[in-house]
Coordinates of C-alpha atoms and ligand atoms in Angstrom, one line a residue:
X1 CA 156.7 179.3 150.5
X2 CA 157.3 182.3 152.6
X3 CA 154.9 183.8 155.1
X4 CA 154.6 186.9 152.9
X5 CA 153.6 184.8 149.9
X6 CA 151.0 183.0 151.9
X7 CA 149.6 186.3 153.2
X8 CA 149.5 187.8 149.7
X9 CA 147.8 184.7 148.3
X10 CA 145.1 184.8 151.1
X11 CA 144.6 188.6 150.5
X12 CA 143.9 187.9 146.9
X13 CA 141.4 185.1 147.7
X14 CA 138.5 187.5 148.2
X15 CA 139.5 189.5 145.0
X16 CA 139.4 186.2 143.0
X17 CA 136.1 185.2 144.5
X18 CA 134.5 188.5 143.6
X19 CA 135.7 188.3 140.0
X20 CA 135.0 184.6 139.6
X21 CA 132.9 184.1 136.5
X22 CA 131.4 180.8 137.4
X23 CA 129.9 179.6 140.7
X24 CA 132.9 177.2 141.1
X25 CA 134.9 179.3 143.5
X26 CA 137.5 176.5 144.2
X27 CA 138.3 176.1 140.5
X28 CA 138.6 179.9 140.0
X29 CA 140.9 180.2 143.0
X30 CA 143.3 177.3 142.2
X31 CA 143.6 178.4 138.6
X32 CA 144.4 182.0 139.5
X33 CA 148.1 183.0 139.1
X34 CA 148.1 184.7 142.6
X35 CA 147.1 181.4 144.2
X36 CA 149.8 179.2 142.6
X37 CA 152.4 179.3 145.4
X38 CA 149.8 178.3 148.0
X39 CA 148.3 175.6 145.7
X40 CA 151.8 174.2 145.1
X41 CA 152.7 174.3 148.8
X42 CA 149.5 172.5 149.8
X43 CA 149.7 170.2 146.8
X44 CA 146.0 171.0 146.0
X45 CA 144.5 169.3 142.9
X46 CA 144.0 171.8 140.0
X47 CA 141.1 170.9 137.7
X48 CA 141.9 172.2 134.3
X49 CA 139.1 174.5 133.1
X50 CA 137.2 172.9 130.2
X51 CA 137.5 174.7 126.8
X52 CA 134.0 175.1 125.4
X53 CA 132.8 176.3 122.0
X54 CA 133.0 180.1 121.9
X55 CA 131.5 180.9 118.5
X56 CA 129.1 179.1 116.2
X57 CA 131.7 179.3 113.4
X58 CA 134.4 177.5 115.4
X59 CA 136.1 174.6 113.6
X60 CA 135.0 171.2 115.0
X61 CA 138.6 170.0 115.0
X62 CA 142.0 171.7 114.8
X63 CA 145.6 170.7 115.3
X64 CA 146.7 167.1 114.5
X65 CA 144.6 164.0 114.5
X66 CA 145.9 160.5 114.5
X67 CA 143.8 157.8 112.9
X68 CA 144.1 154.1 113.3
X69 CA 142.1 151.1 112.2
X70 CA 141.9 147.4 113.1
X71 CA 141.8 146.2 109.6
X72 CA 143.1 142.8 110.8
X73 CA 144.9 141.9 107.6
X74 CA 142.2 143.0 105.3
X75 CA 143.5 145.3 102.6
X76 CA 140.2 147.2 102.2
X77 CA 139.2 149.8 104.6
X78 CA 135.9 149.3 106.4
X79 CA 132.8 151.3 105.5
X80 CA 133.2 153.0 108.9
X81 CA 136.8 154.0 108.1
X82 CA 135.6 155.7 104.9
X83 CA 133.0 157.7 106.8
X84 CA 135.4 158.5 109.6
X85 CA 138.1 159.7 107.2
X86 CA 135.7 161.7 105.2
X87 CA 134.6 163.6 108.4
X88 CA 138.1 164.1 109.7
X89 CA 139.1 165.4 106.2
X90 CA 136.4 168.0 106.3
X91 CA 138.1 169.6 109.4
X92 CA 141.1 171.8 109.3
X93 CA 143.1 169.2 111.3
X94 CA 146.2 167.6 109.8
X95 CA 145.6 163.8 109.6
X96 CA 148.3 161.2 110.5
X97 CA 148.6 157.5 110.7
X98 CA 151.3 155.5 112.6
X99 CA 154.5 155.0 110.5
X100 CA 155.7 151.4 110.1
X101 CA 152.3 149.9 110.5
X102 CA 151.7 147.9 107.4
X103 CA 148.0 147.5 107.9
X104 CA 147.8 151.3 108.2
X105 CA 149.8 151.7 105.0
X106 CA 147.4 149.4 103.2
X107 CA 144.5 151.4 104.6
X108 CA 146.1 154.6 103.5
X109 CA 146.7 153.3 100.0
X110 CA 143.0 152.4 99.8
X111 CA 142.1 155.9 101.1
X112 CA 143.7 157.9 98.4
X113 CA 140.9 160.5 98.7
X114 CA 142.3 161.7 102.0
X115 CA 145.6 163.4 102.6
X116 CA 146.9 161.4 105.5
X117 CA 150.6 161.6 106.4
X118 CA 152.8 159.1 108.1
X119 CA 153.7 159.9 111.7
X120 CA 157.3 161.2 111.6
X121 CA 157.6 163.4 114.6
X122 CA 157.3 161.3 117.8
X123 CA 157.1 164.4 120.0
X124 CA 154.1 166.0 118.5
X125 CA 150.8 166.2 120.4
X126 CA 147.4 165.2 119.1
X127 CA 144.1 166.9 119.5
X128 CA 142.3 163.6 118.6
X129 CA 143.1 159.9 118.5
X130 CA 140.4 158.2 116.5
X131 CA 140.2 154.4 116.1
X132 CA 138.0 152.3 113.9
X133 CA 137.4 149.0 115.7
X134 CA 134.6 147.8 113.5
X135 CA 136.8 145.1 111.9
X136 CA 137.6 143.5 115.2
X137 CA 136.0 140.0 115.4
X138 CA 137.4 138.4 118.6
X139 CA 138.7 139.5 122.0
X140 CA 142.2 138.5 120.8
X141 CA 142.0 141.1 118.1
X142 CA 141.5 143.8 120.7
X143 CA 145.4 143.8 120.9
X144 CA 145.3 146.1 117.9
X145 CA 143.3 148.6 119.9
X146 CA 145.8 148.3 122.7
X147 CA 148.8 148.8 120.4
X148 CA 147.3 151.9 118.9
X149 CA 146.5 153.7 122.1
X150 CA 149.4 152.3 124.1
X151 CA 151.7 154.0 121.6
X152 CA 149.8 157.2 121.2
X153 CA 148.2 158.1 124.5
X154 CA 151.2 159.9 125.9
X155 CA 151.0 162.2 122.9
X156 CA 147.5 163.3 123.8
X157 CA 147.3 167.1 124.1
X158 CA 145.2 168.9 126.8
X159 CA 141.5 169.3 125.9
X160 CA 141.9 166.5 123.3
X161 CA 139.6 163.7 122.2
X162 CA 139.8 159.9 122.1
X163 CA 137.0 158.3 120.0
X164 CA 136.6 154.6 119.3
X165 CA 134.1 153.5 116.7
X166 CA 132.8 149.9 117.1
X167 CA 129.7 147.9 116.1
X168 CA 126.7 147.7 118.3
X169 CA 127.1 144.4 120.1
X170 CA 123.5 143.3 119.3
X171 CA 124.2 143.6 115.6
X172 CA 127.1 141.0 115.8
X173 CA 126.2 137.4 114.7
X174 CA 129.1 135.7 116.6
X175 CA 129.3 135.9 120.5
X176 CA 133.0 136.5 120.2
X177 CA 132.6 139.6 118.2
X178 CA 129.7 140.8 120.3
X179 CA 131.9 140.4 123.4
X180 CA 134.8 142.2 121.8
X181 CA 132.4 145.1 120.9
X182 CA 131.0 145.2 124.4
X183 CA 134.6 145.2 125.8
X184 CA 135.2 148.5 124.1
X185 CA 132.8 150.1 126.6
X186 CA 135.1 149.1 129.5
X187 CA 138.1 150.3 127.6
X188 CA 136.6 153.7 127.0
X189 CA 135.3 154.1 130.6
X190 CA 138.8 153.4 132.1
X191 CA 140.6 155.5 129.5
X192 CA 138.3 158.4 130.2
X193 CA 139.3 158.2 133.9
X194 CA 143.0 158.2 133.0
X195 CA 142.9 161.3 130.8
X196 CA 140.3 163.4 132.7
X197 CA 143.1 165.4 134.4
X198 CA 144.1 166.8 130.9
X199 CA 140.4 167.9 130.4
X200 CA 140.5 165.3 127.6
X201 CA 137.6 163.0 126.9
X202 CA 137.1 159.5 125.6
X203 CA 133.9 158.2 124.1
X204 CA 132.6 155.2 122.1
X205 CA 130.3 155.2 119.1
X206 CA 128.5 151.9 118.4
X207 CA 127.3 151.5 114.9
X208 CA 124.7 149.3 113.4
X209 CA 126.1 148.0 110.1
X210 CA 124.6 150.1 107.3
X211 CA 124.5 153.2 109.5
X212 CA 128.0 154.5 108.5
X213 CA 126.6 157.5 106.6
X214 CA 125.0 158.6 109.9
X215 CA 128.3 158.7 111.8
X216 CA 129.2 162.3 110.9
X217 CA 126.9 164.1 113.3
X218 CA 128.0 162.3 116.5
X219 CA 131.6 162.3 115.3
X220 CA 131.8 166.0 114.7
X221 CA 130.1 166.7 118.0
X222 CA 132.5 164.5 120.0
X223 CA 135.6 165.9 118.3
X224 CA 134.4 169.5 119.0
X225 CA 134.5 171.6 122.1
X226 CA 130.7 171.3 122.2
X227 CA 131.2 168.0 124.0
X228 CA 133.7 169.2 126.6
X229 CA 131.7 167.7 129.5
X230 CA 130.9 164.4 127.8
X231 CA 133.3 161.5 128.6
X232 CA 133.1 157.8 129.2
X233 CA 129.9 157.6 127.2
X234 CA 128.6 155.3 124.5
X235 CA 126.5 156.6 121.5
X236 CA 124.3 154.2 119.6
X237 CA 123.9 154.9 115.9
X238 CA 121.0 153.0 114.2
X239 CA 120.4 152.3 110.6
X240 CA 117.5 154.3 109.2
X241 CA 116.2 154.9 105.7
X242 CA 115.8 158.1 103.8
X243 CA 118.1 160.3 105.9
X244 CA 120.7 161.5 103.5
X245 CA 119.9 165.3 103.9
X246 CA 122.7 167.7 103.0
X247 CA 123.5 169.7 106.1
X248 CA 124.5 173.3 106.6
X249 CA 126.8 172.6 109.5
X250 CA 127.1 176.3 110.5
X251 CA 123.3 176.6 111.0
X252 CA 121.8 173.1 110.9
X253 CA 118.5 174.1 112.3
X254 CA 117.6 176.9 109.8
X255 CA 113.9 176.6 108.9
X256 CA 113.2 174.5 112.0
X257 CA 110.9 175.4 114.9
X258 CA 111.8 174.2 118.4
X259 CA 109.6 174.2 121.6
X260 CA 111.6 174.3 124.9
X261 CA 109.7 173.9 128.2
X262 CA 111.1 175.6 131.4
X263 CA 113.0 178.0 129.2
X264 CA 113.2 181.1 131.3
X265 CA 116.4 180.2 133.1
X266 CA 119.1 177.6 133.8
X267 CA 119.4 174.7 131.4
X268 CA 116.2 175.6 129.5
X269 CA 117.5 179.1 128.7
X270 CA 120.8 177.7 127.5
X271 CA 119.0 175.2 125.2
X272 CA 116.8 178.0 123.8
X273 CA 119.9 180.1 123.1
X274 CA 121.8 177.3 121.5
X275 CA 119.0 176.1 119.2
X276 CA 118.4 179.8 118.2
X277 CA 122.2 180.1 117.5
X278 CA 121.9 177.0 115.2
X279 CA 119.1 178.7 113.3
X280 CA 115.9 177.5 114.9
X281 CA 112.9 179.6 115.5
X282 CA 112.2 179.1 119.2
X283 CA 108.9 178.8 121.1
X284 CA 109.7 179.2 124.8
X285 CA 107.4 178.0 127.6
X286 CA 107.4 178.7 131.3
X287 CA 105.1 179.5 134.1
X288 CA 103.5 182.8 135.1
X289 CA 106.1 183.9 137.7
X290 CA 108.8 183.6 135.0
X291 CA 106.9 185.7 132.5
X292 CA 109.1 188.8 132.4
X293 CA 112.4 186.8 132.1
X294 CA 110.8 184.5 129.4
X295 CA 109.5 187.4 127.3
X296 CA 112.9 189.2 127.5
X297 CA 114.6 186.0 126.3
X298 CA 112.1 185.4 123.5
X299 CA 112.5 189.0 122.3
X300 CA 116.3 188.6 122.3
X301 CA 116.2 185.3 120.4
X302 CA 113.5 186.5 118.0
X303 CA 111.2 183.7 119.3
X304 CA 107.8 183.4 120.9
X305 CA 106.9 183.1 124.6
X306 CA 104.1 180.9 125.9
X307 CA 103.1 181.3 129.5
X308 CA 101.6 178.0 130.5
X309 CA 101.9 175.5 133.4
X310 CA 102.7 172.0 132.0
X311 CA 101.2 170.4 135.1
X312 CA 97.6 170.9 134.1
X313 CA 95.3 170.4 131.1
X314 CA 94.6 174.1 130.8
X315 CA 98.4 174.7 130.4
X316 CA 98.6 172.0 127.7
X317 CA 95.6 173.4 125.8
X318 CA 97.1 176.9 126.0
X319 CA 100.4 175.5 124.7
X320 CA 98.7 173.8 121.7
X321 CA 96.7 176.9 120.9
X322 CA 99.7 179.2 121.1
X323 CA 101.9 176.9 119.0
X324 CA 99.2 176.5 116.3
X325 CA 98.7 180.3 116.3
X326 CA 102.4 180.9 115.8
X327 CA 103.6 178.3 113.4
X328 CA 101.2 175.4 112.9
X329 CA 103.9 172.7 113.1
X330 CA 107.1 172.2 115.0
X331 CA 110.2 170.1 114.3
X332 CA 111.8 169.8 117.7
X333 CA 110.4 169.4 121.3
X334 CA 112.6 169.7 124.3
X335 CA 111.0 168.5 127.5
X336 CA 113.1 170.3 130.0
X337 CA 110.8 171.8 132.7
X338 CA 111.5 170.0 136.0
X339 CA 111.3 170.5 139.7
X340 CA 112.7 169.0 142.9
X341 CA 110.8 168.7 146.2
X342 CA 113.2 166.7 148.4
X343 CA 112.3 164.8 151.5
X344 CA 113.1 161.3 152.7
X345 CA 110.4 158.9 151.9
X346 CA 109.0 158.7 155.4
X347 CA 108.6 162.5 155.6
X348 CA 107.5 163.0 152.0
X349 CA 103.8 164.2 151.7
X350 CA 101.6 163.3 148.8
X351 CA 101.9 166.8 147.4
X352 CA 105.6 166.6 147.0
X353 CA 105.4 163.1 145.4
X354 CA 102.6 164.0 143.0
X355 CA 103.9 167.4 141.9
X356 CA 107.4 166.0 141.0
X357 CA 106.0 162.9 139.2
X358 CA 103.5 165.1 137.3
X359 CA 105.8 167.9 136.1
X360 CA 108.9 165.7 135.5
X361 CA 107.2 162.7 134.0
X362 CA 103.5 162.8 133.2
X363 CA 103.8 166.3 131.6
X364 CA 106.6 165.0 129.3
X365 CA 104.2 162.2 128.2
X366 CA 101.2 164.6 127.8
X367 CA 103.1 167.2 125.8
X368 CA 104.8 164.7 123.5
X369 CA 101.7 162.7 122.8
X370 CA 99.5 165.7 122.2
X371 CA 102.0 167.2 119.7
X372 CA 102.3 163.8 117.9
X373 CA 98.6 163.0 117.9
X374 CA 97.6 166.4 116.6
X375 CA 100.4 166.1 114.0
X376 CA 101.9 169.3 115.2
X377 CA 105.2 167.6 115.5
X378 CA 106.4 167.0 111.9
X379 CA 107.4 163.7 110.4
X380 CA 111.2 163.4 110.8
X381 CA 111.0 165.5 114.0
X382 CA 113.0 165.3 117.2
X383 CA 112.0 164.8 120.8
X384 CA 114.6 165.3 123.5
X385 CA 113.7 164.7 127.2
X386 CA 115.8 165.9 130.1
X387 CA 116.3 163.1 132.7
X388 CA 119.0 163.1 135.4
X389 CA 121.8 160.8 136.6
X390 CA 119.8 160.6 139.8
X391 CA 117.2 158.7 137.8
X392 CA 119.9 156.2 137.0
X393 CA 121.7 156.0 140.4
X394 CA 119.0 157.1 142.9
X395 CA 119.6 159.8 145.5
X396 CA 119.0 160.1 149.2
X397 CA 115.9 162.3 149.8
X398 CA 114.8 162.1 146.1
X399 CA 112.6 159.1 145.8
X400 CA 110.1 161.3 143.9
X401 CA 112.7 162.9 141.6
X402 CA 114.6 159.7 140.9
X403 CA 111.4 157.9 140.1
X404 CA 110.3 160.6 137.7
X405 CA 113.7 160.8 136.0
X406 CA 114.0 157.0 135.6
X407 CA 110.5 157.0 134.2
X408 CA 111.7 159.5 131.6
X409 CA 114.4 157.1 130.4
X410 CA 111.8 154.3 130.2
X411 CA 109.4 156.5 128.3
X412 CA 112.1 157.4 125.7
X413 CA 112.9 153.7 125.2
X414 CA 109.2 152.8 124.8
X415 CA 108.3 155.7 122.6
X416 CA 111.2 155.2 120.2
X417 CA 109.3 152.3 118.6
X418 CA 106.1 154.2 118.3
X419 CA 107.7 157.4 116.9
X420 CA 110.0 155.5 114.5
X421 CA 107.0 155.0 112.2
X422 CA 107.0 158.7 111.6
X423 CA 110.8 159.0 111.5
X424 CA 110.7 161.0 114.7
X425 CA 113.7 160.3 117.0
X426 CA 113.5 160.5 120.7
X427 CA 116.4 160.6 123.1
X428 CA 117.1 161.4 126.7
X429 CA 119.8 163.4 128.3
X430 CA 120.8 162.7 131.9
X431 CA 122.7 165.7 133.3
X432 CA 125.0 165.2 136.2
X433 CA 126.1 168.2 138.3
X434 CA 125.3 171.3 136.3
X435 CA 125.9 174.8 137.7
X436 CA 122.4 176.3 137.8
X437 CA 120.0 177.8 140.4
X438 CA 118.8 174.2 141.1
X439 CA 122.3 173.1 142.2
X440 CA 123.0 176.5 143.9
X441 CA 120.3 175.4 146.4
X442 CA 122.3 172.3 147.5
X443 CA 124.2 172.8 150.8
X444 CA 127.8 173.9 150.3
X445 CA 129.6 170.7 151.2
X446 CA 127.3 168.4 149.2
X447 CA 127.6 170.9 146.3
X448 CA 131.4 170.8 146.4
X449 CA 131.5 167.0 146.5
X450 CA 128.8 166.9 143.7
X451 CA 130.9 168.9 141.3
X452 CA 134.3 167.2 142.0
X453 CA 133.3 163.5 141.8
X454 CA 133.7 163.1 138.1
X455 CA 136.6 162.4 135.7
X456 CA 136.9 166.1 134.9
X457 CA 136.7 167.3 138.5
X458 CA 134.3 170.1 137.9
X459 CA 130.6 170.9 137.4
X460 CA 129.1 171.2 134.0
X461 CA 127.6 174.3 132.5
X462 CA 124.0 174.7 131.2
X463 CA 125.5 175.0 127.7
X464 CA 126.9 171.4 128.0
X465 CA 123.4 170.1 128.2
X466 CA 122.3 172.5 125.5
X467 CA 125.0 171.4 123.0
X468 CA 123.9 167.8 123.5
X469 CA 120.3 168.8 122.8
X470 CA 121.4 170.6 119.6
X471 CA 123.3 167.5 118.5
X472 CA 120.2 165.3 118.9
X473 CA 118.1 168.0 117.2
X474 CA 120.4 168.1 114.1
X475 CA 118.8 166.7 111.0
X476 CA 122.0 164.7 110.5
X477 CA 121.3 162.8 113.8
X478 CA 118.6 160.6 112.4
X479 CA 120.5 157.5 113.5
X480 CA 120.6 158.5 117.1
X481 CA 117.6 157.0 118.6
X482 CA 116.6 155.9 122.2
X483 CA 120.0 157.0 123.6
X484 CA 120.3 158.2 127.2
X485 CA 123.3 160.4 127.1
X486 CA 124.9 161.3 130.4
X487 CA 126.2 164.9 130.4
X488 CA 128.1 164.5 133.6
X489 CA 131.9 164.4 133.1
X490 CA 131.7 160.7 133.9
X491 CA 130.2 161.3 137.4
X492 CA 130.8 158.4 139.8
X493 CA 127.1 158.5 140.6
X494 CA 125.4 155.6 138.8
X495 CA 128.5 154.9 136.7
Ligands
NAP1 P1 115.7 175.3 137.0 O1 116.8 176.3 137.0 O2 114.9 175.1 138.2 O3 114.7 175.5 135.7 C1 113.6 174.7 135.5 C2 112.6 175.6 134.8 O4 111.3 174.8 134.6 C3 112.2 176.8 135.7 O5 112.1 178.0 134.9 C4 110.9 176.4 136.3 O6 110.1 177.4 136.8 C5 110.3 175.7 135.1 N1 109.1 174.9 135.5 C6 108.9 174.3 136.7 N2 107.6 173.8 136.8 C7 107.0 174.1 135.6 C8 105.7 173.9 135.1 N3 104.8 173.3 135.8 N4 105.4 174.3 133.9 C9 106.4 175.0 133.1 N5 107.6 175.3 133.6 C10 107.9 174.8 134.8 O7 116.3 173.9 136.7 P2 117.6 173.5 135.8 O8 118.7 173.2 136.7 O9 117.8 174.4 134.7 O10 117.0 172.1 135.3 C11 116.4 171.9 134.0 C12 116.1 170.4 133.8 O11 117.3 169.7 134.0 C13 115.2 169.8 134.8 O12 114.3 168.9 134.2 C14 116.1 169.2 135.9 O13 115.4 168.1 136.6 C15 117.2 168.6 135.0 N6 118.5 168.4 135.6 C16 119.2 169.4 136.2 C17 120.4 169.2 136.8 C18 121.3 170.2 137.4 O14 122.4 169.9 137.9 N7 120.9 171.5 137.3 C19 120.9 167.8 136.9 C20 120.1 166.8 136.4 C21 118.9 167.1 135.7 P3 110.1 177.7 138.4 O15 111.5 177.4 138.9 O16 109.6 179.0 138.6 O17 109.2 176.6 139.0

């Protein structure tokens, strides 16, 4: 690289910085054409910018998808394979299976309903490699999984998806099968690390037998660009009764009302926008200083603003009164409001400890239980609570925050049993490093490390969390209960 080229690249640095659309300056710089000679000369890593959903109408899967199944000599396809193929067939992707694989041929013969083709062109790239592992019964049979991905992983396109569907280990009668199903988690976690450089993701769905009809919602989500920042994760799909609603996939939340706390900015704002995009009427809550931003957002989304502080009883009463005034009942509650008040334990005063525990944890409990007890939250409703990976891993200077966010995960697990009686699902989302005002406040070096130490080498966007909330809120997600989904690009923290 000549001196002139270096000078030109450096001159353009400030221009790029000024025009950078996200706060991730490094990523904007290294991806800019002007910077390429310098990037190459210094051998700098270039994180591929994730492709996210642009429009609500966007297809959930395009291109070519390769499907495989561990039918292990059985001629009949598994119940999961039928559900997977039916979902894949409802996309515009062309479906393929591996040529020369007799078991696959048997499966295809049994799947006459779906137009699958034999893989003929070895050079083609796939936007998805989907594998049904539900028929695997022993660790030895995991070889079939290896064979499928060993042969196909080099044909994975950028921004593509690997999805394995197994059984939930606790549902397996034999220890050998349970162990094989558990082993899939390790396979997915390592694979996710190997393909992250392609901005590709790998995830596992664990099914309870009998829950196959509830596979479509998580499968569509994971195949789509809505899940761009989700990788190395496991989704648990439980069997539930009475959940065969027909879904309008374009606007699944039409006729639903959603409450979002802490909605004036950051992640809460993105959640409100996404739920409104999906058809929900939104009730947005935030505190007095955020009034103007909140009301502007509520007007734009055709929703309703509630100014209340979730940290006190007065705020809770105001929330209940306002909700009842507006719409009587609600379908979806998103407990998003949260704060940080960092100090090491020795220097942390009681006020910092109490305020974080109260807003991040006790308020979640108060709001959820008040809405359930007063029957404002409908039967079949959805509760989604925002935790944090720091609640899983812990974080220096955040004993208060990590305690509160771990408590949220525990609350979700415990409340699942209580709410299941009313067919209400409750799930937690644990974001990693998300580009918001909260993370802008982190010192530069820690912030730069925070956004790079994941398999996708970049920070997430508020819409990544919002899309996960929308997926849990979907009426078709009745089988997703008591999950803690990490929206973190497979961050090393707590992994
Ligand atoms: P944010 O930008 O600070 O937004 C949080 C919102 O909640 C703010 O509007 C805040 O208002 C509001 N709020 C605070 N106290 C409240 C109260 N007592 N009553 C009602 N509203 C209140 O934070 P964010 O980054 O979007 O985070 C949203 C959630 O995600 C939080 O629960 C956070 O812990 C979690 N999270 C974020 C990240 C991340 O990387 N950003 C990672 C993991 C988890 P004020 O700011 O005016 O107080």
